[in-house]
Coordinates of C-alpha atoms in Angstrom, one line a residue:
M1 CA 0.0 0.0 0.0
P2 CA 1.3 3.5 -0.8
Q3 CA 2.8 5.1 2.3
N4 CA 2.8 8.7 0.9
P5 CA -0.5 10.5 1.2
T6 CA 0.5 12.6 -1.9
D7 CA 0.7 9.5 -4.0
P8 CA -2.3 9.5 -6.5
A9 CA -2.8 5.7 -5.9
Y10 CA -3.1 6.4 -2.2
R11 CA -5.7 9.2 -2.7
C12 CA -7.7 7.1 -5.2
F13 CA -7.9 4.2 -2.8
E14 CA -8.8 6.4 0.2
T15 CA -11.6 8.1 -1.7
S16 CA -12.7 5.4 -4.1
Q17 CA -16.4 6.1 -3.4
G18 CA -16.1 9.8 -3.8
S19 CA -16.1 10.8 -0.1
H20 CA -13.4 13.3 0.6
T21 CA -12.7 15.9 3.3
N22 CA -10.4 18.8 4.1
N23 CA -9.0 16.9 7.1
P24 CA -5.4 15.8 6.8
S25 CA -4.8 12.6 5.0
P26 CA -4.3 9.5 7.2
T27 CA -0.8 8.1 7.5
Y28 CA 0.6 4.7 8.1
E29 CA 3.4 4.3 10.5
S30 CA 3.3 1.1 12.5
H31 CA -0.2 0.1 11.4
N32 CA -1.1 -2.8 9.2
G33 CA -2.4 -2.0 5.7
F34 CA -6.1 -1.7 5.1
E35 CA -6.9 -2.2 8.8
A36 CA -5.0 1.0 9.6
L37 CA -7.0 2.8 6.9
I38 CA -10.3 1.7 8.3
M39 CA -9.4 2.8 11.9
T40 CA -7.9 6.1 10.8
V41 CA -10.8 7.0 8.5
L42 CA -13.4 6.1 11.1
M43 CA -11.7 8.5 13.6
R44 CA -11.4 11.4 11.2
K45 CA -14.6 11.4 9.1
P46 CA -18.0 9.7 9.0
L47 CA -18.5 7.1 6.2
S48 CA -21.4 4.9 5.5
V49 CA -20.8 1.2 5.7
F50 CA -21.6 1.0 2.0
A51 CA -18.9 3.6 1.2
L52 CA -16.4 1.9 3.4
A53 CA -17.0 -1.5 1.8
G54 CA -16.7 0.1 -1.6
A55 CA -13.3 1.6 -0.7
A56 CA -12.1 -1.9 0.0
Q57 CA -12.9 -3.5 -3.3
A58 CA -12.2 -1.0 -6.1
H59 CA -12.5 -1.9 -9.8
M60 CA -12.6 -4.0 -12.9
S61 CA -10.8 -4.2 -16.2
I62 CA -10.8 -6.2 -19.5
F63 CA -9.3 -9.6 -19.5
Y64 CA -10.3 -10.8 -23.0
P65 CA -9.6 -9.8 -25.6
P66 CA -6.2 -8.9 -24.3
P67 CA -6.3 -5.2 -23.5
L68 CA -3.8 -2.6 -24.7
G69 CA -1.8 -1.7 -21.6
G70 CA -2.9 -4.8 -19.7
A71 CA -0.7 -6.8 -17.4
P72 CA 1.9 -9.1 -19.2
S73 CA 0.2 -12.2 -17.8
I74 CA -3.0 -11.0 -19.5
N75 CA -1.6 -9.4 -22.7
K76 CA 1.6 -11.2 -23.7
Q77 CA 2.7 -8.3 -25.7
S78 CA 2.8 -5.9 -22.7
T79 CA 6.2 -5.3 -21.2
N80 CA 5.3 -3.3 -18.1
I81 CA 2.6 -2.7 -15.5
D82 CA 0.3 0.3 -15.5
S83 CA -0.6 0.4 -11.8
T84 CA -3.6 2.6 -12.5
F85 CA -5.0 0.4 -15.2
N86 CA -8.2 -0.4 -13.3
F87 CA -8.5 3.0 -11.6
P88 CA -11.5 5.3 -12.5
L89 CA -10.7 7.7 -15.3
G90 CA -9.5 11.0 -13.7
C91 CA -8.6 9.5 -10.4
C92 CA -7.1 11.3 -8.4
G93 CA -6.6 15.1 -8.0
P94 CA -4.8 17.2 -5.5
D95 CA -7.7 17.1 -3.0
G96 CA -8.0 13.4 -3.3
G97 CA -11.0 13.5 -5.5
D98 CA -11.5 12.6 -9.2
T99 CA -10.2 15.9 -10.6
L100 CA -7.4 14.9 -12.9
D101 CA -7.7 15.0 -16.6
S102 CA -8.8 11.8 -18.3
P103 CA -5.8 9.8 -19.4
G104 CA -7.4 9.7 -22.9
I105 CA -8.8 7.1 -25.2
C106 CA -8.1 3.5 -24.2
R107 CA -6.9 4.8 -20.8
G108 CA -3.9 6.4 -22.5
H109 CA -2.7 3.3 -24.3
L110 CA -3.9 4.1 -27.8
D111 CA -0.4 4.3 -29.0
K112 CA 0.0 0.6 -28.5
F113 CA -2.4 0.0 -31.4
D114 CA 0.5 0.8 -33.7
T115 CA 3.0 -1.5 -32.0
E116 CA 1.0 -4.6 -31.1
E117 CA -0.6 -7.3 -33.2
A118 CA -4.3 -8.2 -33.0
T119 CA -4.8 -11.3 -30.8
V120 CA -8.3 -12.2 -31.9
T121 CA -10.1 -12.3 -35.3
W122 CA -13.8 -11.8 -35.4
Q123 CA -16.1 -12.1 -38.4
P124 CA -18.8 -9.5 -39.0
G125 CA -22.1 -10.7 -37.5
Q126 CA -20.7 -13.5 -35.4
D127 CA -21.4 -14.4 -31.8
A128 CA -18.5 -13.1 -29.7
Y129 CA -17.8 -12.4 -26.1
F130 CA -15.6 -10.3 -23.8
Q131 CA -14.4 -11.0 -20.2
L132 CA -13.7 -8.7 -17.3
T133 CA -11.4 -9.4 -14.4
D134 CA -10.9 -8.0 -10.9
F135 CA -7.2 -8.5 -11.3
T136 CA -5.3 -6.1 -8.9
Y137 CA -2.9 -3.8 -10.6
D138 CA -2.0 -1.9 -7.5
P139 CA -2.2 -3.5 -4.0
A140 CA -3.8 -0.2 -2.8
A141 CA -6.8 -0.7 -5.0
V142 CA -7.9 -4.3 -4.8
G143 CA -10.1 -5.3 -7.7
G144 CA -13.9 -5.7 -7.3
T145 CA -17.1 -5.6 -9.2
H146 CA -19.0 -2.7 -7.5
S147 CA -21.9 -5.1 -7.7
G148 CA -22.8 -3.9 -11.2
G149 CA -23.2 -0.8 -13.3
S150 CA -23.8 -0.3 -17.0
C151 CA -21.5 -1.0 -19.9
Q152 CA -21.2 -0.4 -23.6
V153 CA -18.8 -2.1 -26.1
G154 CA -18.1 -1.0 -29.6
F155 CA -15.5 -0.6 -32.3
S156 CA -13.5 2.1 -33.9
V157 CA -11.9 1.7 -37.4
D158 CA -10.1 5.1 -37.4
K159 CA -7.9 4.6 -34.3
G160 CA -10.3 6.0 -31.8
K161 CA -11.5 9.1 -33.6
T162 CA -15.0 7.8 -33.8
W163 CA -16.8 4.9 -32.2
K164 CA -19.9 2.8 -33.0
V165 CA -21.9 0.7 -30.6
A166 CA -21.9 -3.1 -30.7
A167 CA -23.8 -3.8 -27.5
S168 CA -25.2 -2.0 -24.5
Y169 CA -25.6 -3.7 -21.1
H170 CA -28.3 -1.8 -19.2
G171 CA -27.3 -2.8 -15.7
A172 CA -25.7 -5.9 -14.3
C173 CA -22.3 -5.1 -15.9
P174 CA -20.2 -6.3 -14.3
H175 CA -22.4 -9.2 -13.1
P176 CA -23.5 -8.3 -9.6
T177 CA -21.6 -10.9 -7.7
E178 CA -18.5 -10.9 -5.5
D179 CA -16.8 -13.2 -8.0
G180 CA -14.7 -11.0 -10.3
S181 CA -13.1 -13.8 -12.2
P182 CA -13.3 -13.9 -16.1
E183 CA -15.3 -17.1 -15.9
A184 CA -18.0 -15.3 -13.8
Q185 CA -17.7 -12.0 -15.8
T186 CA -18.3 -13.2 -19.4
F187 CA -20.5 -11.1 -21.7
D188 CA -22.0 -12.1 -25.1
F189 CA -22.5 -9.8 -28.0
K190 CA -22.6 -9.8 -31.8
V191 CA -20.0 -8.2 -33.9
P192 CA -21.8 -5.6 -36.1
T193 CA -22.7 -6.8 -39.6
G194 CA -21.0 -5.0 -42.5
M195 CA -17.9 -4.0 -40.6
P196 CA -15.0 -3.3 -42.8
E197 CA -12.2 -5.8 -43.0
G198 CA -8.9 -5.1 -41.1
D199 CA -7.6 -4.2 -37.7
A200 CA -9.9 -2.3 -35.4
L201 CA -10.2 -1.1 -31.8
F202 CA -12.6 -2.9 -29.5
G203 CA -13.6 -0.6 -26.7
W204 CA -15.3 -1.2 -23.3
V205 CA -16.9 1.6 -21.2
W206 CA -18.2 1.0 -17.7
L207 CA -20.2 3.5 -15.7
N208 CA -20.8 2.4 -12.1
R209 CA -23.4 3.7 -9.6
E210 CA -20.6 5.7 -7.8
H211 CA -20.3 8.0 -10.9
E212 CA -16.9 6.5 -11.9
S213 CA -16.1 5.8 -15.5
F214 CA -13.7 3.3 -17.0
M215 CA -12.4 2.5 -20.4
N216 CA -10.1 -0.3 -21.8
C217 CA -9.4 -1.2 -25.4
A218 CA -8.1 -4.2 -27.3
K219 CA -6.7 -4.5 -30.9
V220 CA -8.8 -7.0 -32.9
N221 CA -8.9 -8.1 -36.5
I222 CA -12.2 -8.0 -38.4
G223 CA -12.4 -10.8 -41.1
T224 CA -14.1 -10.8 -44.5
G225 CA -17.8 -11.0 -45.3
S226 CA -20.8 -8.9 -44.5
G227 CA -21.9 -11.1 -41.6
D228 CA -25.6 -10.9 -42.5
S229 CA -26.0 -14.7 -42.2
Y230 CA -22.9 -16.0 -40.6
P231 CA -23.1 -16.3 -36.8
A232 CA -19.8 -18.0 -36.1
Q233 CA -17.8 -18.4 -32.9
P234 CA -14.7 -16.3 -32.2
E235 CA -11.5 -17.3 -34.0
Q236 CA -8.2 -16.9 -32.1
S237 CA -4.9 -16.0 -33.6
A238 CA -1.7 -17.9 -32.8
Q239 CA -1.1 -15.8 -29.7
P240 CA -4.3 -15.8 -27.7
S241 CA -4.8 -14.4 -24.2
P242 CA -3.9 -16.9 -21.4
Q243 CA -7.2 -18.4 -20.3
P244 CA -7.0 -19.2 -16.6
E245 CA -7.4 -22.9 -15.7
K246 CA -10.0 -23.1 -12.9
P247 CA -11.9 -24.6 -11.0
E248 CA -10.0 -25.7 -8.0
Y249 CA -11.1 -29.3 -8.3
N250 CA -10.3 -31.7 -11.1
A251 CA -13.1 -32.1 -13.6
P252 CA -13.6 -35.5 -15.1
A253 CA -13.3 -36.0 -18.9
P254 CA -16.6 -35.4 -20.7
P255 CA -18.7 -38.5 -21.4
A256 CA -20.6 -39.1 -24.6
P257 CA -23.7 -36.7 -24.6
T258 CA -27.2 -37.9 -24.0
S259 CA -30.5 -36.1 -24.3
V260 CA -30.8 -35.5 -20.5
A261 CA -28.7 -37.7 -18.3
A262 CA -27.2 -37.6 -14.9
V263 CA -23.6 -38.6 -14.9
P264 CA -22.2 -39.7 -11.5
P265 CA -18.8 -38.3 -10.6
P266 CA -15.8 -40.7 -11.2
Q267 CA -14.5 -42.6 -8.2
G268 CA -12.3 -40.5 -6.0
T269 CA -14.0 -37.2 -7.0
V270 CA -15.8 -35.9 -3.8
G271 CA -18.7 -33.5 -3.8
V272 CA -18.9 -33.1 -7.6
T273 CA -22.1 -33.7 -9.5
V274 CA -22.3 -33.6 -13.3
T275 CA -25.2 -33.4 -15.7
T276 CA -25.0 -33.5 -19.5
V277 CA -27.6 -31.6 -21.5
V278 CA -27.6 -31.4 -25.3
A279 CA -28.7 -28.0 -26.5
T280 CA -28.3 -27.9 -30.3
T281 CA -31.2 -25.9 -31.6
I282 CA -29.5 -22.6 -31.2
Y283 CA -26.6 -23.8 -33.3
Q284 CA -28.3 -25.9 -36.0
T285 CA -28.1 -23.3 -38.7
S286 CA -24.6 -22.3 -37.9
P287 CA -21.6 -23.5 -39.9
A288 CA -18.9 -25.4 -38.2
E289 CA -16.9 -23.4 -35.7
P290 CA -13.5 -22.2 -36.9
T291 CA -10.6 -24.3 -35.7
E292 CA -8.7 -22.6 -32.9
T293 CA -4.9 -22.5 -33.2
G294 CA -2.4 -21.8 -30.6
T295 CA 1.0 -22.4 -29.3
D296 CA 1.7 -25.1 -26.6
D297 CA 1.0 -22.5 -23.9
S298 CA -2.2 -21.2 -25.4
E299 CA -5.7 -21.7 -24.1
D300 CA -5.9 -25.0 -26.0
S301 CA -3.5 -26.5 -23.5
E302 CA -5.7 -27.5 -20.6
S303 CA -3.7 -29.2 -17.9
E304 CA -6.2 -30.3 -15.2
D305 CA -3.2 -31.0 -12.9
S306 CA -1.9 -27.4 -12.8
D307 CA -2.2 -25.2 -9.8
S308 CA -5.6 -23.4 -10.0
N309 CA -4.2 -20.2 -8.6
D310 CA -1.1 -18.6 -9.9
S311 CA -1.6 -15.3 -8.3
D312 CA 1.5 -15.8 -6.1
N313 CA 3.8 -16.6 -9.0
D314 CA 5.9 -14.0 -10.7
D315 CA 4.9 -13.4 -14.4
G316 CA 8.5 -12.8 -15.5
H317 CA 8.2 -9.0 -15.3
G318 CA 8.5 -8.7 -11.5
Y319 CA 4.8 -8.7 -10.8
N320 CA 2.1 -11.2 -9.8
A321 CA 0.6 -13.1 -12.7
H322 CA -3.1 -13.3 -13.4
Q323 CA -4.5 -16.6 -12.1
K324 CA -5.3 -19.1 -14.8
V325 CA -8.7 -19.1 -16.4
K326 CA -10.6 -22.1 -17.5
R327 CA -11.3 -21.9 -21.2
N328 CA -14.9 -21.9 -22.5
T329 CA -16.2 -21.9 -18.9
R330 CA -19.0 -19.9 -17.3
R331 CA -19.2 -19.7 -13.5
Y332 CA -22.3 -19.4 -11.4
V333 CA -23.0 -19.1 -7.7
V334 CA -26.1 -21.2 -6.9
D335 CA -27.4 -21.4 -3.3
G336 CA -24.0 -20.6 -2.0
S337 CA -22.2 -23.2 -4.1
R338 CA -19.9 -22.6 -7.1
C339 CA -20.7 -24.2 -10.4
D340 CA -18.4 -24.2 -13.5
C341 CA -20.4 -24.9 -16.6
R342 CA -19.1 -25.6 -20.1
R343 CA -20.4 -26.4 -23.6
D344 CA -18.5 -29.0 -25.5
E345 CA -17.4 -27.5 -28.8
L346 CA -17.9 -30.7 -30.8
T347 CA -21.0 -32.3 -29.2
L348 CA -22.6 -29.0 -28.0
A349 CA -23.4 -30.8 -24.7
A350 CA -23.7 -28.5 -21.7
R351 CA -22.2 -29.8 -18.5
C352 CA -21.8 -28.3 -15.0
F353 CA -19.4 -29.2 -12.2
C354 CA -20.4 -28.0 -8.8
D355 CA -18.6 -28.1 -5.5
T356 CA -21.5 -29.7 -3.8
S357 CA -23.2 -33.1 -4.0
D358 CA -26.7 -31.5 -4.1
S359 CA -28.1 -32.4 -7.5
A360 CA -30.7 -29.6 -7.2
V361 CA -28.0 -27.0 -7.1
E362 CA -26.4 -28.5 -10.2
R363 CA -29.8 -28.5 -12.0
K364 CA -30.2 -24.9 -11.3
A365 CA -26.8 -24.1 -12.6
L366 CA -27.6 -26.0 -15.8
R367 CA -30.8 -24.0 -16.3
M368 CA -28.8 -20.8 -15.9
H369 CA -26.2 -22.0 -18.3
R370 CA -28.7 -23.1 -20.9
R371 CA -30.3 -19.7 -20.9
T372 CA -27.0 -18.2 -22.1
F373 CA -27.4 -20.4 -25.3
Y374 CA -30.7 -18.7 -26.2
K375 CA -30.0 -15.2 -24.9
R376 CA -28.5 -13.8 -28.0
V377 CA -28.1 -10.1 -28.6
D378 CA -29.2 -8.8 -32.0
A379 CA -26.4 -7.4 -34.2
C380 CA -26.1 -3.8 -35.0
N381 CA -25.4 -2.9 -38.6
W382 CA -22.2 -1.0 -39.0
D383 CA -23.6 1.6 -41.3
S384 CA -26.5 2.5 -39.0
A385 CA -25.0 1.6 -35.6
P386 CA -25.4 4.3 -33.0
A387 CA -22.4 6.5 -32.2
M388 CA -20.7 5.5 -29.0
E389 CA -19.6 8.0 -26.4
V390 CA -16.4 7.1 -24.5
S391 CA -15.8 10.2 -22.4
Y392 CA -17.8 10.4 -19.1
F393 CA -17.7 11.8 -15.6
T394 CA -14.2 13.3 -15.5
H395 CA -13.9 17.1 -15.2
D396 CA -13.0 17.3 -18.8
A397 CA -15.5 14.7 -20.0
N398 CA -17.7 15.2 -23.1
C399 CA -20.7 13.8 -21.2
A400 CA -21.8 14.4 -17.5
P401 CA -18.5 16.1 -16.4
N402 CA -17.8 16.2 -12.7
A403 CA -20.6 13.7 -12.0
K404 CA -19.1 12.5 -8.7
E405 CA -18.5 16.1 -7.5
H406 CA -22.1 17.0 -8.3
M407 CA -23.6 13.8 -6.9
P408 CA -21.3 12.3 -4.3
E409 CA -24.0 9.8 -3.2
S410 CA -24.2 6.5 -5.0
D411 CA -27.1 6.0 -7.4
D412 CA -30.0 3.6 -6.5
F413 CA -30.5 2.9 -10.2
E414 CA -28.5 1.8 -13.3
L415 CA -28.1 3.5 -16.6
S416 CA -29.4 2.8 -20.1
W417 CA -28.6 4.3 -23.5
D418 CA -31.0 5.4 -26.2
V419 CA -30.0 2.7 -28.7
S420 CA -32.1 0.4 -31.0
C421 CA -29.7 -2.6 -31.3
G422 CA -27.5 -4.8 -29.2
V423 CA -29.4 -4.2 -26.0
V424 CA -29.0 -6.5 -23.0
A425 CA -31.2 -5.6 -20.0
E426 CA -30.8 -7.7 -16.8
S427 CA -30.6 -5.2 -14.0
Q428 CA -32.3 -5.7 -10.6
Y429 CA -32.3 -2.0 -10.2
Q430 CA -34.5 0.7 -11.6
I431 CA -33.2 1.8 -15.0
K432 CA -32.8 5.4 -16.0
P433 CA -31.7 6.7 -19.5
M434 CA -28.3 8.2 -19.6
T435 CA -28.3 11.9 -20.4
C436 CA -25.2 14.2 -20.3
D437 CA -26.9 16.7 -18.0
M438 CA -28.4 14.3 -15.4
Y439 CA -25.8 15.0 -12.8
N440 CA -25.7 18.8 -13.1

């Protein structure tokens, strides 16, 4: 944790929910990390329990596609760590608040578009996905989901000068769970039809209920074709992002699929129930999925015997590596149990592995997982896709500048955008349309 109260990372951590004061900043002499922060802040200023909890968790960033400026264990082309990569844009100014200039498009890493290669190829109109992570870039700002918010993703084909929307998540982005792993934070969308072929910027914008804004980008390649009738699965290049190998237990090899069949766990596997469900209707009109290629250490290499948590291992650049992520896996928390669910790429069979022997929990997880097969977002057409704003909430923002200063209390609603395509609405909160003057 930063020891110097003038360190921007220190100030952002101390005021991550927007509460700030004229009192002197707390110091750390013989105290122990975050406990010292809690005790000192409680003595010097009143904070709600919600704000205090928010200060402890912090923020999210893109895991997949590998983001420009991401940690070397997430983007293999990165050579250093941006310790503020998952900080809110504009965090933090001289008074400890969010008053700095925005670092710019793609959180200041736009220049890497010219020096890095695209690590994923998407076809126009295909089903695609992105993943978020609560990976901690600075020990003073531990990653966390903020229990939701609203997100937009889109593309730029002119190196960030203009953007068009691909999908809008009206609430529940990130998913409102304490689990910030990529397996639990996977979001589906469709690449706009009619996108021009070539390299493009993929951009993710997140607005949370604490009036903080975030942006990360990835360099992707758009393949040929209009995409009007070709919903394919993502194709990876020869250098894909590392896909963390979880769960913490060893999953048995998939059996041959049946229509609906309970599959008992293999001998020696304790507390794991498995069910196989074939769900083919959503894929019947789709062509065969592209063959994924990769090096020996790519996501195709799935060693079930590897350590499930590499967070204590150095990534070769003097920093902790991102824990391994299980490929093609969605994670759900059901009645207090964790279930990792997968769809076999050849048989299209859905299977869940839960850390409980309760078959009812496993059946619930399967129902949740099957819904992701049918919950498909409509594709925007590139020529008519809505423009995407990427500058929010900072004092120099294009939209809703100084939102946190004007509205220090957290919202009890989540945001939507006035768009006609690519909408995903799953929020448990009231939804209000985003307008650039709503926090004035």
